[in-house]
mmCIF file of C-alpha atoms in Angstrom:
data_model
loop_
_atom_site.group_PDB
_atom_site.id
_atom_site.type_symbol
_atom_site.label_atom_id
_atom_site.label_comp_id
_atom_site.label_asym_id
_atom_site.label_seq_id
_atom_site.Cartn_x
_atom_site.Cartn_y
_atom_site.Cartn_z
ATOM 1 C CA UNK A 1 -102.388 -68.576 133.608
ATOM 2 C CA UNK A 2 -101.368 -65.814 135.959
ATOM 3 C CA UNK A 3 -103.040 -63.038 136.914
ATOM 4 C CA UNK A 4 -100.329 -60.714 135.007
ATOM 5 C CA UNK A 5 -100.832 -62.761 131.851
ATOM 6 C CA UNK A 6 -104.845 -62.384 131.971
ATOM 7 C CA UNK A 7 -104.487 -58.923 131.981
ATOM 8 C CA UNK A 8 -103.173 -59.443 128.697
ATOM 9 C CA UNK A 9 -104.421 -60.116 125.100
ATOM 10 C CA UNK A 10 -102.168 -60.935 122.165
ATOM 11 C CA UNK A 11 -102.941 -59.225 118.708
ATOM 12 C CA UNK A 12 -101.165 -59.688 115.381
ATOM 13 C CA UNK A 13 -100.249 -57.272 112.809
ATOM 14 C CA UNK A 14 -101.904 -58.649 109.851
ATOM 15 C CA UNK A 15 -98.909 -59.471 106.329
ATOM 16 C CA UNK A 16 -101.155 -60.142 104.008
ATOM 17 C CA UNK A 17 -103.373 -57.319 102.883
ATOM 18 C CA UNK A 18 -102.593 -53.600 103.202
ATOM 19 C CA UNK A 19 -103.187 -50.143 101.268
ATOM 20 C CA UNK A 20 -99.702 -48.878 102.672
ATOM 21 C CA UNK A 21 -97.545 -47.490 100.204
ATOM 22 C CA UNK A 22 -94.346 -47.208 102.285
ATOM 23 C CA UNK A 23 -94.382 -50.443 103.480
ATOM 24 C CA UNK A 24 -90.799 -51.214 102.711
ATOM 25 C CA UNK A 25 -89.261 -51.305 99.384
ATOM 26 C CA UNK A 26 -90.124 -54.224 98.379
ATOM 27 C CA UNK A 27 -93.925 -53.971 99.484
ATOM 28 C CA UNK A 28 -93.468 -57.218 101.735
ATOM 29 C CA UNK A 29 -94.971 -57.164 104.947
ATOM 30 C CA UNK A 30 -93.517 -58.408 108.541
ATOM 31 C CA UNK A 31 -95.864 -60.235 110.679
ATOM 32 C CA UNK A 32 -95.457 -59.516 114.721
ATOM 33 C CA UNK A 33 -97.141 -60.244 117.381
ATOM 34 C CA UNK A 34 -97.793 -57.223 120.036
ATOM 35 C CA UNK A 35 -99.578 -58.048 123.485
ATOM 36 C CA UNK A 36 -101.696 -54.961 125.169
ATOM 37 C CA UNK A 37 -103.631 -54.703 128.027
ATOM 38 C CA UNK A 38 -107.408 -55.587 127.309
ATOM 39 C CA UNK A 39 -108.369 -52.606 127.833
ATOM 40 C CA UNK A 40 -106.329 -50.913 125.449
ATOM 41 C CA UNK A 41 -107.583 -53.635 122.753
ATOM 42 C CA UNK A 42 -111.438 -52.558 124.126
ATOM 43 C CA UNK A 43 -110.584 -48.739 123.130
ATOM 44 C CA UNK A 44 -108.570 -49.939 119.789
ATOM 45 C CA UNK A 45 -111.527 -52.331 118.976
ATOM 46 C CA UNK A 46 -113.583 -49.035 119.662
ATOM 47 C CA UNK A 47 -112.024 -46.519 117.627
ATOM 48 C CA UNK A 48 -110.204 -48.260 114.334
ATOM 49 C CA UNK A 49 -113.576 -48.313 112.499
ATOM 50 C CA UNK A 50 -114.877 -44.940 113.573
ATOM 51 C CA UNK A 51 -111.935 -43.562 112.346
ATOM 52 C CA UNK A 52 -112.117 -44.790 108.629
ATOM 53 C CA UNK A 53 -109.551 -47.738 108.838
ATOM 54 C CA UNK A 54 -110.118 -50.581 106.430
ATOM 55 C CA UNK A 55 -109.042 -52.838 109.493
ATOM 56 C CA UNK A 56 -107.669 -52.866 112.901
ATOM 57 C CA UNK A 57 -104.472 -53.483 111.747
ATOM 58 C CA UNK A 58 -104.094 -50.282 109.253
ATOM 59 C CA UNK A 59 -104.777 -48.706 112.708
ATOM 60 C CA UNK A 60 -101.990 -50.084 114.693
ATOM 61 C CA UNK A 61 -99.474 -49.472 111.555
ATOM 62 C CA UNK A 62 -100.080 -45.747 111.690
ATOM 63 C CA UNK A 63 -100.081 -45.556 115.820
ATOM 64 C CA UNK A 64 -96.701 -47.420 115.043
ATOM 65 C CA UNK A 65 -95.672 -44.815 112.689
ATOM 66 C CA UNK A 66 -96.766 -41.994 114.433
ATOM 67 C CA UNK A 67 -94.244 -43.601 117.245
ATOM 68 C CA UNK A 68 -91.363 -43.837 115.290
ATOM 69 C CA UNK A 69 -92.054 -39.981 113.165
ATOM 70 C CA UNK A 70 -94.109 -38.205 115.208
ATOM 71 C CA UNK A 71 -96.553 -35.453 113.651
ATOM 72 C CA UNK A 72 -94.803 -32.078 114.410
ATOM 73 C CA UNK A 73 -96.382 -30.585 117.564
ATOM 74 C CA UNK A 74 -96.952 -26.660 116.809
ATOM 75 C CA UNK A 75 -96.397 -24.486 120.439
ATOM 76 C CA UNK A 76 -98.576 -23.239 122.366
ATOM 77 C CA UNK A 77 -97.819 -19.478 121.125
ATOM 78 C CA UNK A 78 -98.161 -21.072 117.487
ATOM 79 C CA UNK A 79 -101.052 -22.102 117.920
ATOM 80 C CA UNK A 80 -102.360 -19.011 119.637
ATOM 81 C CA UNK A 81 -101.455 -16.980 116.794
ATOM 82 C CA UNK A 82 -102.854 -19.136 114.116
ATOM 83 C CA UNK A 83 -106.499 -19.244 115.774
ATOM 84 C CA UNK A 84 -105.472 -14.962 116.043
ATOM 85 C CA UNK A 85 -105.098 -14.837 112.168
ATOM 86 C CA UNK A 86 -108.322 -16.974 112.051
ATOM 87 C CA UNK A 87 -110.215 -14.463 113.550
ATOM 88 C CA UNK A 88 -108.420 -11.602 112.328
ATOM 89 C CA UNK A 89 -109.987 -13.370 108.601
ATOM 90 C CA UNK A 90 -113.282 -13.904 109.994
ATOM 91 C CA UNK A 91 -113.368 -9.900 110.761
ATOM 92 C CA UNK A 92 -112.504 -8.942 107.270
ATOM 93 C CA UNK A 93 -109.510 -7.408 108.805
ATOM 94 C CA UNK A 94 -106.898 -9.074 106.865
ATOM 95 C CA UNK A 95 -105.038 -7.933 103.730
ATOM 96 C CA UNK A 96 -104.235 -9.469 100.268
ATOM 97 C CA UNK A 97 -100.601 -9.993 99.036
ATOM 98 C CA UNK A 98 -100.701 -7.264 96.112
ATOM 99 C CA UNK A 99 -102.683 -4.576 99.105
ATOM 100 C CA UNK A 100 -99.668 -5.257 101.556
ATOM 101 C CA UNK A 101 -97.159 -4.773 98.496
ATOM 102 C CA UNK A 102 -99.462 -1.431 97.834
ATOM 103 C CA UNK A 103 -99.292 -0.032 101.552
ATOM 104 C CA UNK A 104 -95.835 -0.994 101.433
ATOM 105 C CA UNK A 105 -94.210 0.911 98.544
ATOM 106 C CA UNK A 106 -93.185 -2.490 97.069
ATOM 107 C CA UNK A 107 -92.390 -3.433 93.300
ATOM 108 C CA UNK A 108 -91.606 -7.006 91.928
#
């Protein structure tokens, strides 16, 4: 074995039990065969579990989905502003719907 092929460890996607429900139309599952760096297998062997997967590969499926429909990334300024309103509630210095439409002059 080479020294490029030790630094290697092949994993499987398991087909045979899953709690996906869009796993393809008709619910079958492919099986594939992924090799990854042993120390990415030592920090997936590490986290799956902690995180409340049923197994490792329910963990791989949703890194593999996350790849393919990535979760929408807020900006920086976004994100800014939300942890503004956050504080702006924690203050009491926020306003309900009907006491904007009040201040505002504003009739259904």
């Amino acid at each position: 074995m080479s020294e490029t092929e030790a630094s290697f460890c092949d994993t499987s996607v398991s087909q045979h039990i899953s709690t996906d429900t869009d796993s393809g139309t008709d619910g079958e599952m492919e099986k594939i065969n992924v090799r990854v760096p042993q120390a990415l297998l030592v920090q997936i062997d590490e986290v799956w579990e902690e995180r409340g997967y049923a197994n490792k590969s329910e963990f791989i499926r949703d890194a593999l989905r996350d790849a393919v429909n990535p979760p929408t990334q807020l900006s920086e300024e976004a994100l800014q502003h939300l942890a503004e309103s956050r504080e702006q509630r924690e203050r009491d210095e926020t306003l309900s719907h009907d006491e904007m439409k009040d201040r505002l002059g504003i009739d259904d």
